[in-house]
């Protein structure tokens, strides 16, 4: 990757005072550009990693109820007393957040540190007394803006914990998360979690549609400078620019990583004694590969850790989707899983050779995030290398693609006609299906199991097509399955992929 701006440019753009502040935050306002964050990340990468100090022990010893006994007073949010188009709330450290982040507000090109102030939080009688001395700061921040509510600004994005962040479109409830970077996910020696340590928030003008957030990332193996341009709406769109500096060789880096939860649905209903027909934040991995092929992989909650790699060159996009959009799909009046956002990753440049990687971790409760998806470059990044990334995240609605989508998958024991299992795959109604099942060809295959040819019928409830087939894995403990509809020799549906495990 090409090198970024040199120190001579930084001296001219930021001044010697700014450069002196690269090792900490300044107590007075100072000039700021994104190159300041890049320079700070580069300087950090040239030093040995130093773990940040934790907040005082009494903050860490809080119970969940103790922590929830204090909440931010939104009337005193950053910029709440101005006509700026965004407000920013803050979160307390402690409990699950042992290290504080530092926040800076940028106004007219000048950055000023936002000091920690516990008096910005209201509390109830159960709130414990806490020390105000030591390594304190906020644990994260929440963005709010005008999204149609007549009397208040509505929240739509949160940055909190390691390099995690979440966003929602209008009408969504929070669900899955993204991260700045994933390292060594599911590796035997354990995962490394980079952390955002500092944020710089550009003060928006009145009526400004987008909010700009800069973040500094640090980790034993890598540092990074991030710039998020965030535009809320029916979907929340984040344009992400990142510059990474490898302290060590990055043998297993996950770019644009997504984290979600999948417990069960109609592919594995017998594992859970639950009144609900499904429980998940996301139900499938969607990939448009470099050849333009659209892949749909229903998620699984396996009995053993499993990793799937969809090898590709220059992917056009990937993401974790929530396609079940009716309350009756979940029958949950509290979690409202049908309102969880989908999240689509769209590279703005060629990412070369690698694989969209899906990690599925066994889980027995819905409180655990057990799904991870990311792009894994084929070649490691060498120690000392500089990596530039540019991609878009879309939270809320899934991308509009040309192929008829899979809207449900189900499996079950083959009760009549022999051994094996039955699979049904429902495709949404689409003009490609107007000629009826007889105009479509079925392709079903598996390298591990014998499969039937499949039967295609119109589903009178959905108006689309239902494909049904059976497979017999024999003594095998897993089988990879693939199915697709074609018309006149051309794709007429997404490619349905599934890994069955015993």
Tab-separated table of C-alpha atoms in Angstrom:
chain	number	residue	atom	x	y	z
A	1	UNK	CA	0.000	0.000	0.000
A	2	UNK	CA	1.170	3.513	-0.673
A	3	UNK	CA	2.586	5.544	2.185
A	4	UNK	CA	0.481	8.371	3.601
A	5	UNK	CA	1.418	11.975	4.315
A	6	UNK	CA	4.906	12.529	5.656
A	7	UNK	CA	5.911	14.308	8.878
A	8	UNK	CA	6.845	17.472	6.999
A	9	UNK	CA	3.252	17.882	5.835
A	10	UNK	CA	1.967	17.229	9.342
A	11	UNK	CA	4.187	19.940	10.766
A	12	UNK	CA	2.774	22.451	8.331
A	13	UNK	CA	-0.831	21.314	8.732
A	14	UNK	CA	-0.941	20.759	12.487
A	15	UNK	CA	1.940	22.667	13.981
A	16	UNK	CA	4.578	21.547	16.449
A	17	UNK	CA	2.128	21.681	19.365
A	18	UNK	CA	-0.088	19.084	17.719
A	19	UNK	CA	2.820	16.796	16.984
A	20	UNK	CA	3.971	17.036	20.580
A	21	UNK	CA	0.512	15.910	21.641
A	22	UNK	CA	0.702	12.635	19.692
A	23	UNK	CA	1.640	10.861	22.902
A	24	UNK	CA	-1.456	12.093	24.790
A	25	UNK	CA	-4.402	14.470	24.669
A	26	UNK	CA	-3.911	18.193	24.908
A	27	UNK	CA	-5.545	20.276	27.618
A	28	UNK	CA	-6.122	23.156	25.210
A	29	UNK	CA	-7.761	23.324	21.788
A	30	UNK	CA	-5.379	22.375	18.992
A	31	UNK	CA	-5.530	22.077	15.185
A	32	UNK	CA	-6.981	18.815	13.939
A	33	UNK	CA	-7.251	16.862	10.686
A	34	UNK	CA	-7.590	13.138	10.101
A	35	UNK	CA	-3.867	13.059	9.318
A	36	UNK	CA	-3.307	13.736	13.018
A	37	UNK	CA	-4.961	10.396	13.867
A	38	UNK	CA	-3.002	8.625	11.129
A	39	UNK	CA	0.245	10.078	12.475
A	40	UNK	CA	-0.646	9.031	15.993
A	41	UNK	CA	-1.388	5.459	14.859
A	42	UNK	CA	1.901	5.348	12.951
A	43	UNK	CA	3.824	6.605	15.976
A	44	UNK	CA	2.159	4.041	18.251
A	45	UNK	CA	3.052	1.215	15.868
A	46	UNK	CA	6.716	2.186	16.172
A	47	UNK	CA	6.638	1.522	19.912
A	48	UNK	CA	6.070	-1.612	21.964
A	49	UNK	CA	2.442	-2.145	22.890
A	50	UNK	CA	1.512	-0.779	26.312
A	51	UNK	CA	-1.778	-1.861	27.832
A	52	UNK	CA	-3.884	1.044	28.991
A	53	UNK	CA	-4.593	1.324	32.732
A	54	UNK	CA	-7.925	0.174	34.050
A	55	UNK	CA	-10.451	2.333	35.856
A	56	UNK	CA	-10.425	2.229	39.698
A	57	UNK	CA	-11.340	-1.055	41.343
A	58	UNK	CA	-14.655	0.116	42.782
A	59	UNK	CA	-15.837	0.869	39.239
A	60	UNK	CA	-14.900	-2.666	38.193
A	61	UNK	CA	-16.588	-4.255	41.225
A	62	UNK	CA	-20.043	-2.930	40.325
A	63	UNK	CA	-22.828	-5.423	39.772
A	64	UNK	CA	-25.046	-5.161	36.710
A	65	UNK	CA	-27.711	-3.455	38.820
A	66	UNK	CA	-25.103	-1.036	40.211
A	67	UNK	CA	-23.994	-0.106	36.721
A	68	UNK	CA	-27.565	0.410	35.471
A	69	UNK	CA	-28.360	2.634	38.471
A	70	UNK	CA	-26.734	5.562	36.646
A	71	UNK	CA	-27.778	6.843	33.223
A	72	UNK	CA	-26.729	9.722	31.019
A	73	UNK	CA	-28.859	12.869	31.143
A	74	UNK	CA	-29.627	13.541	27.485
A	75	UNK	CA	-30.572	17.160	28.167
A	76	UNK	CA	-26.855	17.763	28.822
A	77	UNK	CA	-25.566	15.881	25.757
A	78	UNK	CA	-22.699	17.274	23.732
A	79	UNK	CA	-24.091	20.112	21.532
A	80	UNK	CA	-27.560	19.812	23.149
A	81	UNK	CA	-27.586	23.558	23.903
A	82	UNK	CA	-26.825	24.441	20.267
A	83	UNK	CA	-28.632	24.186	16.944
A	84	UNK	CA	-26.186	21.593	15.634
A	85	UNK	CA	-27.833	18.643	13.887
A	86	UNK	CA	-26.425	15.917	16.179
A	87	UNK	CA	-26.182	15.313	19.915
A	88	UNK	CA	-23.753	12.909	21.570
A	89	UNK	CA	-24.420	10.964	24.786
A	90	UNK	CA	-21.740	9.192	26.815
A	91	UNK	CA	-21.527	5.883	28.679
A	92	UNK	CA	-19.856	5.182	32.010
A	93	UNK	CA	-16.885	2.835	32.298
A	94	UNK	CA	-16.683	-0.097	34.698
A	95	UNK	CA	-18.300	-3.545	34.846
A	96	UNK	CA	-17.809	-4.926	31.283
A	97	UNK	CA	-15.776	-1.875	30.234
A	98	UNK	CA	-12.562	-1.829	32.298
A	99	UNK	CA	-10.703	0.836	30.293
A	100	UNK	CA	-11.959	4.284	29.463
A	101	UNK	CA	-11.727	6.012	26.100
A	102	UNK	CA	-10.929	9.667	25.606
A	103	UNK	CA	-13.296	11.868	23.599
A	104	UNK	CA	-12.446	15.073	21.744
A	105	UNK	CA	-14.800	17.557	20.076
A	106	UNK	CA	-13.599	19.191	16.861
A	107	UNK	CA	-14.987	22.647	16.093
A	108	UNK	CA	-13.796	24.722	13.138
A	109	UNK	CA	-10.739	22.523	12.767
A	110	UNK	CA	-9.759	22.742	16.434
A	111	UNK	CA	-9.896	19.715	18.742
A	112	UNK	CA	-10.659	20.026	22.445
A	113	UNK	CA	-10.695	17.209	24.996
A	114	UNK	CA	-14.096	16.430	26.540
A	115	UNK	CA	-13.360	15.817	30.243
A	116	UNK	CA	-15.051	13.071	32.190
A	117	UNK	CA	-17.928	14.342	34.342
A	118	UNK	CA	-19.931	11.936	36.504
A	119	UNK	CA	-22.412	14.734	37.250
A	120	UNK	CA	-23.776	14.338	33.710
A	121	UNK	CA	-25.405	11.113	34.915
A	122	UNK	CA	-28.601	10.806	36.926
A	123	UNK	CA	-28.889	7.974	39.446
A	124	UNK	CA	-31.315	6.163	41.699
A	125	UNK	CA	-30.944	5.287	45.381
A	126	UNK	CA	-29.184	2.005	44.618
A	127	UNK	CA	-26.247	3.691	42.873
A	128	UNK	CA	-23.023	3.079	44.845
A	129	UNK	CA	-20.613	5.865	45.710
A	130	UNK	CA	-17.649	5.783	43.319
A	131	UNK	CA	-14.244	7.390	43.370
A	132	UNK	CA	-13.659	10.233	40.944
A	133	UNK	CA	-9.878	9.865	41.033
A	134	UNK	CA	-7.792	7.662	38.761
A	135	UNK	CA	-7.856	6.677	35.093
A	136	UNK	CA	-11.405	7.690	34.287
A	137	UNK	CA	-13.173	8.603	31.079
A	138	UNK	CA	-16.184	7.389	29.191
A	139	UNK	CA	-16.595	3.847	27.879
A	140	UNK	CA	-18.256	4.916	24.654
A	141	UNK	CA	-20.732	7.225	22.987
A	142	UNK	CA	-24.159	7.331	21.389
A	143	UNK	CA	-25.205	9.464	18.403
A	144	UNK	CA	-28.633	11.087	18.102
A	145	UNK	CA	-30.220	13.267	15.428
A	146	UNK	CA	-33.584	14.359	14.020
A	147	UNK	CA	-35.235	11.276	12.515
A	148	UNK	CA	-38.793	12.507	12.399
A	149	UNK	CA	-39.690	12.560	16.096
A	150	UNK	CA	-41.432	15.868	16.858
A	151	UNK	CA	-39.813	16.590	20.226
A	152	UNK	CA	-36.443	14.868	20.443
A	153	UNK	CA	-33.365	13.648	18.622
A	154	UNK	CA	-33.403	9.875	18.099
A	155	UNK	CA	-30.448	7.574	18.681
A	156	UNK	CA	-29.141	5.520	15.760
A	157	UNK	CA	-25.523	4.515	16.499
A	158	UNK	CA	-23.364	3.436	19.448
A	159	UNK	CA	-19.584	2.974	19.787
A	160	UNK	CA	-18.729	1.020	22.951
A	161	UNK	CA	-16.396	-1.796	23.960
A	162	UNK	CA	-13.104	-2.766	22.247
A	163	UNK	CA	-13.634	-1.725	18.590
A	164	UNK	CA	-17.337	-2.637	18.532
A	165	UNK	CA	-20.068	-0.373	17.175
A	166	UNK	CA	-23.736	-0.723	16.206
A	167	UNK	CA	-26.272	1.219	14.194
A	168	UNK	CA	-29.907	0.978	13.128
A	169	UNK	CA	-32.176	2.284	10.412
A	170	UNK	CA	-35.494	3.976	11.150
A	171	UNK	CA	-37.847	1.437	12.721
A	172	UNK	CA	-35.082	-1.004	13.686
A	173	UNK	CA	-34.103	-2.289	17.106
A	174	UNK	CA	-30.402	-2.798	17.856
A	175	UNK	CA	-29.114	-6.222	16.861
A	176	UNK	CA	-25.812	-7.265	15.353
A	177	UNK	CA	-22.518	-5.354	15.717
A	178	UNK	CA	-19.509	-4.471	13.608
A	179	UNK	CA	-15.878	-4.079	14.642
A	180	UNK	CA	-12.923	-2.099	13.449
A	181	UNK	CA	-10.845	-5.251	12.975
A	182	UNK	CA	-10.868	-8.933	13.938
A	183	UNK	CA	-7.634	-10.782	14.696
A	184	UNK	CA	-7.132	-14.552	15.066
A	185	UNK	CA	-10.857	-15.312	15.300
A	186	UNK	CA	-11.362	-18.957	16.363
A	187	UNK	CA	-7.597	-19.614	16.346
A	188	UNK	CA	-6.440	-22.166	18.942
A	189	UNK	CA	-4.140	-19.649	20.666
A	190	UNK	CA	-7.042	-17.272	21.260
A	191	UNK	CA	-8.447	-14.127	19.677
A	192	UNK	CA	-6.962	-10.652	19.932
A	193	UNK	CA	-9.384	-7.750	20.380
A	194	UNK	CA	-8.130	-4.347	19.165
A	195	UNK	CA	-9.552	-1.355	21.034
A	196	UNK	CA	-10.616	2.121	20.048
A	197	UNK	CA	-8.811	4.302	22.591
A	198	UNK	CA	-9.703	7.836	21.429
A	199	UNK	CA	-12.519	9.435	19.466
A	200	UNK	CA	-12.639	12.813	17.705
A	201	UNK	CA	-16.143	14.068	16.889
A	202	UNK	CA	-16.518	16.720	14.206
A	203	UNK	CA	-19.130	19.273	15.274
A	204	UNK	CA	-21.870	19.242	12.598
A	205	UNK	CA	-23.397	22.373	11.165
A	206	UNK	CA	-27.136	22.994	11.633
A	207	UNK	CA	-28.994	20.777	9.173
A	208	UNK	CA	-25.908	18.725	8.294
A	209	UNK	CA	-26.995	15.207	7.224
A	210	UNK	CA	-23.812	13.267	8.031
A	211	UNK	CA	-21.799	12.942	11.217
A	212	UNK	CA	-18.026	12.375	11.085
A	213	UNK	CA	-16.293	10.330	13.795
A	214	UNK	CA	-12.543	9.640	13.921
A	215	UNK	CA	-11.103	6.838	16.052
A	216	UNK	CA	-7.640	5.671	17.089
A	217	UNK	CA	-7.188	1.917	17.466
A	218	UNK	CA	-4.467	0.109	19.405
A	219	UNK	CA	-3.632	-3.567	19.920
A	220	UNK	CA	-0.563	-5.743	20.525
A	221	UNK	CA	-0.345	-6.600	16.805
A	222	UNK	CA	-1.617	-3.499	15.028
A	223	UNK	CA	-2.656	0.146	15.316
A	224	UNK	CA	-5.147	2.017	13.184
A	225	UNK	CA	-6.754	5.340	12.286
A	226	UNK	CA	-10.447	5.260	11.333
A	227	UNK	CA	-12.770	7.836	9.815
A	228	UNK	CA	-16.524	7.113	9.863
A	229	UNK	CA	-18.886	9.274	7.812
A	230	UNK	CA	-22.308	8.299	9.127
A	231	UNK	CA	-25.630	9.144	7.462
A	232	UNK	CA	-28.789	7.950	9.266
A	233	UNK	CA	-32.138	7.267	7.603
A	234	UNK	CA	-34.252	4.288	6.538
A	235	UNK	CA	-30.863	2.590	6.622
A	236	UNK	CA	-27.841	3.987	8.476
A	237	UNK	CA	-24.930	4.251	6.060
A	238	UNK	CA	-21.327	4.361	7.273
A	239	UNK	CA	-18.469	5.117	4.914
A	240	UNK	CA	-15.353	3.748	6.593
A	241	UNK	CA	-11.788	4.780	5.802
A	242	UNK	CA	-9.042	3.066	7.775
A	243	UNK	CA	-5.255	3.055	7.800
A	244	UNK	CA	-3.677	0.148	9.681
A	245	UNK	CA	-0.051	-0.215	10.811
A	246	UNK	CA	1.098	-3.760	11.560
A	247	UNK	CA	3.362	-4.083	14.613
A	248	UNK	CA	3.668	-7.818	13.934
A	249	UNK	CA	2.871	-10.084	11.012
A	250	UNK	CA	-0.915	-10.313	10.717
A	251	UNK	CA	-1.422	-13.939	9.735
A	252	UNK	CA	-5.169	-13.949	10.365
A	253	UNK	CA	-6.792	-10.547	9.923
A	254	UNK	CA	-10.539	-10.139	9.537
A	255	UNK	CA	-11.553	-7.022	7.595
A	256	UNK	CA	-14.967	-5.405	8.113
A	257	UNK	CA	-15.942	-7.994	10.748
A	258	UNK	CA	-19.584	-8.499	11.755
A	259	UNK	CA	-20.806	-10.178	14.947
A	260	UNK	CA	-24.316	-11.534	15.487
A	261	UNK	CA	-26.463	-14.138	17.258
A	262	UNK	CA	-28.199	-17.213	15.864
A	263	UNK	CA	-29.834	-19.688	18.251
A	264	UNK	CA	-32.410	-21.602	16.211
A	265	UNK	CA	-35.023	-21.523	13.461
A	266	UNK	CA	-36.744	-24.106	11.258
A	267	UNK	CA	-33.407	-25.688	10.306
A	268	UNK	CA	-32.764	-26.878	13.897
A	269	UNK	CA	-36.018	-26.501	15.897
A	270	UNK	CA	-35.669	-29.697	17.931
A	271	UNK	CA	-32.640	-28.512	19.890
A	272	UNK	CA	-34.525	-25.981	22.015
A	273	UNK	CA	-37.678	-26.288	24.091
A	274	UNK	CA	-38.951	-22.784	23.375
A	275	UNK	CA	-42.380	-21.264	22.721
A	276	UNK	CA	-40.931	-19.194	19.879
A	277	UNK	CA	-40.464	-20.584	16.344
A	278	UNK	CA	-37.110	-18.816	15.902
A	279	UNK	CA	-34.532	-16.791	17.848
A	280	UNK	CA	-31.821	-14.890	15.982
A	281	UNK	CA	-30.440	-11.425	15.218
A	282	UNK	CA	-29.414	-12.625	11.746
A	283	UNK	CA	-30.500	-15.671	9.765
A	284	UNK	CA	-28.107	-15.885	6.854
A	285	UNK	CA	-24.866	-14.828	5.206
A	286	UNK	CA	-25.322	-13.094	1.843
A	287	UNK	CA	-22.369	-12.872	-0.553
A	288	UNK	CA	-22.030	-11.365	-4.015
A	289	UNK	CA	-18.686	-12.698	-5.167
A	290	UNK	CA	-16.253	-11.235	-7.656
A	291	UNK	CA	-17.917	-13.132	-10.517
A	292	UNK	CA	-21.294	-11.584	-9.692
A	293	UNK	CA	-22.720	-14.826	-8.281
A	294	UNK	CA	-25.181	-14.357	-5.382
A	295	UNK	CA	-24.770	-16.846	-2.518
A	296	UNK	CA	-27.107	-17.395	0.422
A	297	UNK	CA	-25.893	-19.436	3.393
A	298	UNK	CA	-28.440	-19.981	6.210
A	299	UNK	CA	-26.739	-19.666	9.587
A	300	UNK	CA	-26.340	-22.599	11.957
A	301	UNK	CA	-25.846	-23.120	15.662
A	302	UNK	CA	-23.601	-26.187	15.473
A	303	UNK	CA	-22.689	-28.674	18.165
A	304	UNK	CA	-19.020	-27.994	17.415
A	305	UNK	CA	-17.187	-24.885	16.290
A	306	UNK	CA	-17.230	-24.621	12.523
A	307	UNK	CA	-15.522	-22.260	10.096
A	308	UNK	CA	-16.606	-21.858	6.471
A	309	UNK	CA	-14.535	-20.068	3.825
A	310	UNK	CA	-16.026	-18.742	0.596
A	311	UNK	CA	-12.893	-18.278	-1.495
A	312	UNK	CA	-13.051	-15.294	-3.827
A	313	UNK	CA	-11.217	-12.490	-5.600
A	314	UNK	CA	-12.428	-8.901	-5.195
A	315	UNK	CA	-15.813	-9.579	-3.562
A	316	UNK	CA	-18.585	-7.143	-4.457
A	317	UNK	CA	-20.198	-7.398	-1.046
A	318	UNK	CA	-21.160	-9.585	1.889
A	319	UNK	CA	-23.235	-9.298	5.028
A	320	UNK	CA	-25.436	-10.838	7.672
A	321	UNK	CA	-29.135	-10.522	6.838
A	322	UNK	CA	-32.355	-10.670	8.846
A	323	UNK	CA	-35.028	-11.622	6.296
A	324	UNK	CA	-37.771	-12.749	8.671
A	325	UNK	CA	-39.798	-9.534	9.061
A	326	UNK	CA	-43.102	-10.597	10.630
A	327	UNK	CA	-43.774	-10.652	14.366
A	328	UNK	CA	-45.203	-14.157	13.907
A	329	UNK	CA	-41.814	-15.353	12.591
A	330	UNK	CA	-40.549	-15.066	16.192
A	331	UNK	CA	-43.654	-14.611	18.372
A	332	UNK	CA	-41.571	-12.493	20.753
A	333	UNK	CA	-43.245	-9.383	22.154
A	334	UNK	CA	-40.141	-8.210	24.022
A	335	UNK	CA	-37.091	-8.837	21.832
A	336	UNK	CA	-38.796	-7.894	18.526
A	337	UNK	CA	-36.282	-9.895	16.512
A	338	UNK	CA	-38.201	-9.097	13.333
A	339	UNK	CA	-36.990	-5.486	13.692
A	340	UNK	CA	-33.272	-6.287	13.873
A	341	UNK	CA	-31.203	-4.689	11.073
A	342	UNK	CA	-29.361	-6.428	8.293
A	343	UNK	CA	-25.763	-5.308	7.717
A	344	UNK	CA	-24.142	-5.163	4.271
A	345	UNK	CA	-20.434	-4.605	3.586
A	346	UNK	CA	-19.480	-3.088	0.244
A	347	UNK	CA	-15.775	-2.672	-0.586
A	348	UNK	CA	-14.990	0.532	-2.489
A	349	UNK	CA	-11.777	-0.909	-3.873
A	350	UNK	CA	-10.351	-4.254	-4.930
A	351	UNK	CA	-9.584	-6.454	-1.929
A	352	UNK	CA	-7.680	-9.036	-3.955
A	353	UNK	CA	-7.637	-12.740	-3.182
A	354	UNK	CA	-9.058	-14.133	0.043
A	355	UNK	CA	-12.258	-15.521	1.477
A	356	UNK	CA	-15.465	-14.365	3.085
A	357	UNK	CA	-15.156	-16.284	6.339
A	358	UNK	CA	-18.045	-17.421	8.520
A	359	UNK	CA	-17.438	-18.588	12.085
A	360	UNK	CA	-20.311	-20.349	13.881
A	361	UNK	CA	-19.867	-21.042	17.589
A	362	UNK	CA	-22.108	-23.374	19.627
A	363	UNK	CA	-24.464	-21.439	21.919
A	364	UNK	CA	-27.186	-22.461	24.340
A	365	UNK	CA	-28.599	-19.009	25.137
A	366	UNK	CA	-29.560	-15.974	23.074
A	367	UNK	CA	-27.359	-13.694	25.197
A	368	UNK	CA	-24.248	-14.926	23.352
A	369	UNK	CA	-23.010	-13.514	20.060
A	370	UNK	CA	-21.951	-16.730	18.329
A	371	UNK	CA	-21.703	-15.668	14.685
A	372	UNK	CA	-18.775	-13.825	13.086
A	373	UNK	CA	-18.336	-12.958	9.390
A	374	UNK	CA	-15.431	-11.073	7.783
A	375	UNK	CA	-13.121	-10.860	4.785
A	376	UNK	CA	-9.833	-12.710	5.296
A	377	UNK	CA	-7.043	-11.749	2.860
A	378	UNK	CA	-5.208	-14.769	1.469
A	379	UNK	CA	-1.731	-13.341	2.132
A	380	UNK	CA	-0.661	-12.206	5.618
A	381	UNK	CA	0.247	-8.578	6.200
A	382	UNK	CA	3.955	-8.249	6.971
A	383	UNK	CA	5.188	-6.581	10.149
A	384	UNK	CA	5.748	-2.897	9.484
A	385	UNK	CA	3.265	-2.780	6.610
A	386	UNK	CA	0.657	-0.080	6.105
A	387	UNK	CA	-2.835	-1.138	5.006
A	388	UNK	CA	-5.478	1.215	3.606
A	389	UNK	CA	-9.145	0.211	3.641
A	390	UNK	CA	-12.205	1.892	2.189
A	391	UNK	CA	-15.669	0.340	2.443
A	392	UNK	CA	-19.325	1.065	3.163
A	393	UNK	CA	-21.571	-0.425	5.852
A	394	UNK	CA	-25.345	-0.289	5.394
A	395	UNK	CA	-27.424	-1.022	8.505
A	396	UNK	CA	-31.137	-1.743	8.114
A	397	UNK	CA	-32.458	-2.765	4.717
A	398	UNK	CA	-30.597	-5.429	2.763
A	399	UNK	CA	-29.235	-4.606	-0.701
A	400	UNK	CA	-31.594	-4.844	-3.678
A	401	UNK	CA	-30.215	-7.561	-5.944
A	402	UNK	CA	-31.591	-9.046	-9.151
A	403	UNK	CA	-31.903	-12.677	-8.078
A	404	UNK	CA	-35.022	-14.067	-6.307
A	405	UNK	CA	-34.131	-14.388	-2.619
A	406	UNK	CA	-34.364	-17.379	-0.319
A	407	UNK	CA	-36.939	-16.453	2.321
A	408	UNK	CA	-36.967	-19.664	4.375
A	409	UNK	CA	-35.073	-22.907	4.808
A	410	UNK	CA	-36.203	-25.944	6.798
A	411	UNK	CA	-34.919	-29.450	7.440
A	412	UNK	CA	-36.356	-32.541	9.067
A	413	UNK	CA	-36.190	-36.302	9.191
A	414	UNK	CA	-37.456	-38.149	6.132
A	415	UNK	CA	-40.372	-40.066	7.622
A	416	UNK	CA	-41.682	-41.810	4.485
A	417	UNK	CA	-39.818	-43.364	1.591
A	418	UNK	CA	-36.463	-44.240	3.100
A	419	UNK	CA	-33.563	-42.926	5.141
A	420	UNK	CA	-32.135	-39.432	5.122
A	421	UNK	CA	-33.436	-35.920	5.631
A	422	UNK	CA	-35.821	-33.608	3.791
A	423	UNK	CA	-34.909	-30.019	2.960
A	424	UNK	CA	-37.305	-27.301	1.819
A	425	UNK	CA	-36.108	-23.989	0.390
A	426	UNK	CA	-38.636	-21.201	-0.244
A	427	UNK	CA	-37.864	-18.541	-2.858
A	428	UNK	CA	-39.741	-15.236	-2.885
A	429	UNK	CA	-42.238	-14.336	-5.608
A	430	UNK	CA	-40.473	-12.932	-8.674
A	431	UNK	CA	-41.249	-12.243	-12.368
A	432	UNK	CA	-38.747	-14.980	-13.312
A	433	UNK	CA	-41.251	-17.451	-11.867
A	434	UNK	CA	-44.267	-16.226	-13.858
A	435	UNK	CA	-44.083	-19.152	-16.263
A	436	UNK	CA	-44.488	-21.674	-13.446
A	437	UNK	CA	-42.289	-24.514	-12.149
A	438	UNK	CA	-42.104	-26.229	-15.531
A	439	UNK	CA	-40.043	-23.336	-16.961
A	440	UNK	CA	-37.325	-23.750	-14.321
A	441	UNK	CA	-34.485	-26.223	-13.937
A	442	UNK	CA	-33.366	-27.555	-10.548
A	443	UNK	CA	-29.737	-28.090	-9.637
A	444	UNK	CA	-29.118	-29.887	-6.320
A	445	UNK	CA	-25.775	-31.393	-5.327
A	446	UNK	CA	-23.539	-32.472	-2.463
A	447	UNK	CA	-19.977	-33.812	-2.533
A	448	UNK	CA	-20.615	-35.881	0.620
A	449	UNK	CA	-24.191	-37.176	0.336
A	450	UNK	CA	-26.587	-38.657	-2.171
A	451	UNK	CA	-29.336	-36.178	-3.060
A	452	UNK	CA	-32.657	-36.441	-4.859
A	453	UNK	CA	-33.362	-34.431	-7.997
A	454	UNK	CA	-35.803	-32.178	-6.167
A	455	UNK	CA	-39.415	-31.133	-6.631
A	456	UNK	CA	-40.501	-27.566	-7.352
A	457	UNK	CA	-43.946	-26.202	-6.497
A	458	UNK	CA	-45.524	-22.792	-6.275
A	459	UNK	CA	-46.133	-21.827	-2.642
A	460	UNK	CA	-49.683	-20.359	-2.502
A	461	UNK	CA	-48.912	-18.356	0.649
A	462	UNK	CA	-45.793	-16.580	-0.597
A	463	UNK	CA	-46.480	-16.644	-4.334
A	464	UNK	CA	-42.934	-17.877	-4.861
A	465	UNK	CA	-41.412	-21.291	-5.396
A	466	UNK	CA	-40.677	-24.060	-2.910
A	467	UNK	CA	-37.918	-26.500	-3.680
A	468	UNK	CA	-38.009	-29.798	-1.768
A	469	UNK	CA	-35.367	-32.515	-1.903
A	470	UNK	CA	-33.876	-35.161	0.326
A	471	UNK	CA	-30.336	-36.260	1.019
A	472	UNK	CA	-28.812	-39.258	2.773
A	473	UNK	CA	-25.535	-38.568	4.609
A	474	UNK	CA	-25.149	-42.207	5.623
A	475	UNK	CA	-22.576	-42.476	8.415
A	476	UNK	CA	-21.155	-39.038	7.730
A	477	UNK	CA	-21.370	-36.369	10.416
A	478	UNK	CA	-21.649	-33.483	7.970
A	479	UNK	CA	-22.612	-32.703	4.391
A	480	UNK	CA	-22.274	-29.597	2.219
A	481	UNK	CA	-25.440	-28.945	0.197
A	482	UNK	CA	-25.972	-26.690	-2.809
A	483	UNK	CA	-29.151	-25.809	-4.692
A	484	UNK	CA	-30.136	-23.275	-7.352
A	485	UNK	CA	-32.907	-22.635	-9.873
A	486	UNK	CA	-32.053	-21.879	-13.491
A	487	UNK	CA	-34.080	-20.624	-16.432
A	488	UNK	CA	-32.907	-20.983	-20.014
A	489	UNK	CA	-29.514	-21.945	-18.668
A	490	UNK	CA	-29.129	-18.775	-16.617
A	491	UNK	CA	-29.393	-18.277	-12.823
A	492	UNK	CA	-32.983	-17.754	-11.663
A	493	UNK	CA	-32.293	-17.669	-7.921
A	494	UNK	CA	-29.610	-17.173	-5.350
A	495	UNK	CA	-27.266	-20.095	-4.829
A	496	UNK	CA	-28.460	-21.788	-1.629
A	497	UNK	CA	-25.609	-23.293	0.399
A	498	UNK	CA	-25.880	-25.181	3.665
A	499	UNK	CA	-23.660	-27.264	5.917
A	500	UNK	CA	-25.623	-30.015	7.639
A	501	UNK	CA	-24.040	-31.494	10.767
A	502	UNK	CA	-25.238	-34.360	12.943
